[in-house]
Amino acid sequence: QVQLVESGGGLVQAGGSLRLSCAASGSIFSINSMNWYRQAPGKQRELVATSTSGRSTVYLDSVKGRFTISRDNAKNTVNLQMGSLKPEDTAVYYCSARVRGPDWREYDYWGQGTQVTVSS
């Protein structure tokens, strides 16, 4: 009963910037982590960045220094600020969250994805 809604994808030229946002809603007791993944055509899904409930962050090596993940716990949202974009960043970006529900069980939820296309 948790929904994740992503926004902010689009087409941008190399060197440009985009900001992705994701909002979680539904039957949430707490959110342990919120994450951004991406999947390019013909490639496996990879973790881009994650933010824990303690605000620790982890980044994919290839995006360090260019991407910044931030989280607003009060609003159950997570953002991904992407700068100095490269054509190899082109992918569908997915928001995910590990949620503890009212029954104390943990569940993983996924958004439907937002397309990011970087032209050269």
Short mmCIF file of C-alpha atoms in Angstrom, two decimals, residues 2 4 24 31-35 95-99 107-111:
data_model
loop_
_atom_site.label_atom_id
_atom_site.label_comp_id
_atom_site.label_asym_id
_atom_site.label_seq_id
_atom_site.Cartn_x
_atom_site.Cartn_y
_atom_site.Cartn_z
CA VAL A 2 3.01 2.25 -0.48
CA LEU A 4 6.53 5.96 -4.94
CA ALA A 24 6.54 8.03 -0.86
CA ILE A 31 11.56 4.32 5.99
CA ASN A 32 14.90 2.65 6.51
CA SER A 33 16.43 3.80 3.26
CA MET A 34 15.60 5.52 0.02
CA ASN A 35 17.54 4.77 -3.09
CA CYS A 95 13.33 5.32 -6.90
CA SER A 96 13.09 2.62 -4.26
CA ALA A 97 12.47 2.53 -0.55
CA ARG A 98 12.79 -0.02 2.20
CA VAL A 99 9.79 0.56 4.39
CA TYR A 107 9.04 -4.22 2.38
CA ASP A 108 10.81 -2.94 -0.69
CA TYR A 109 8.88 -0.66 -3.01
CA TRP A 110 9.70 0.71 -6.42
CA GLY A 111 8.58 3.59 -8.52
#
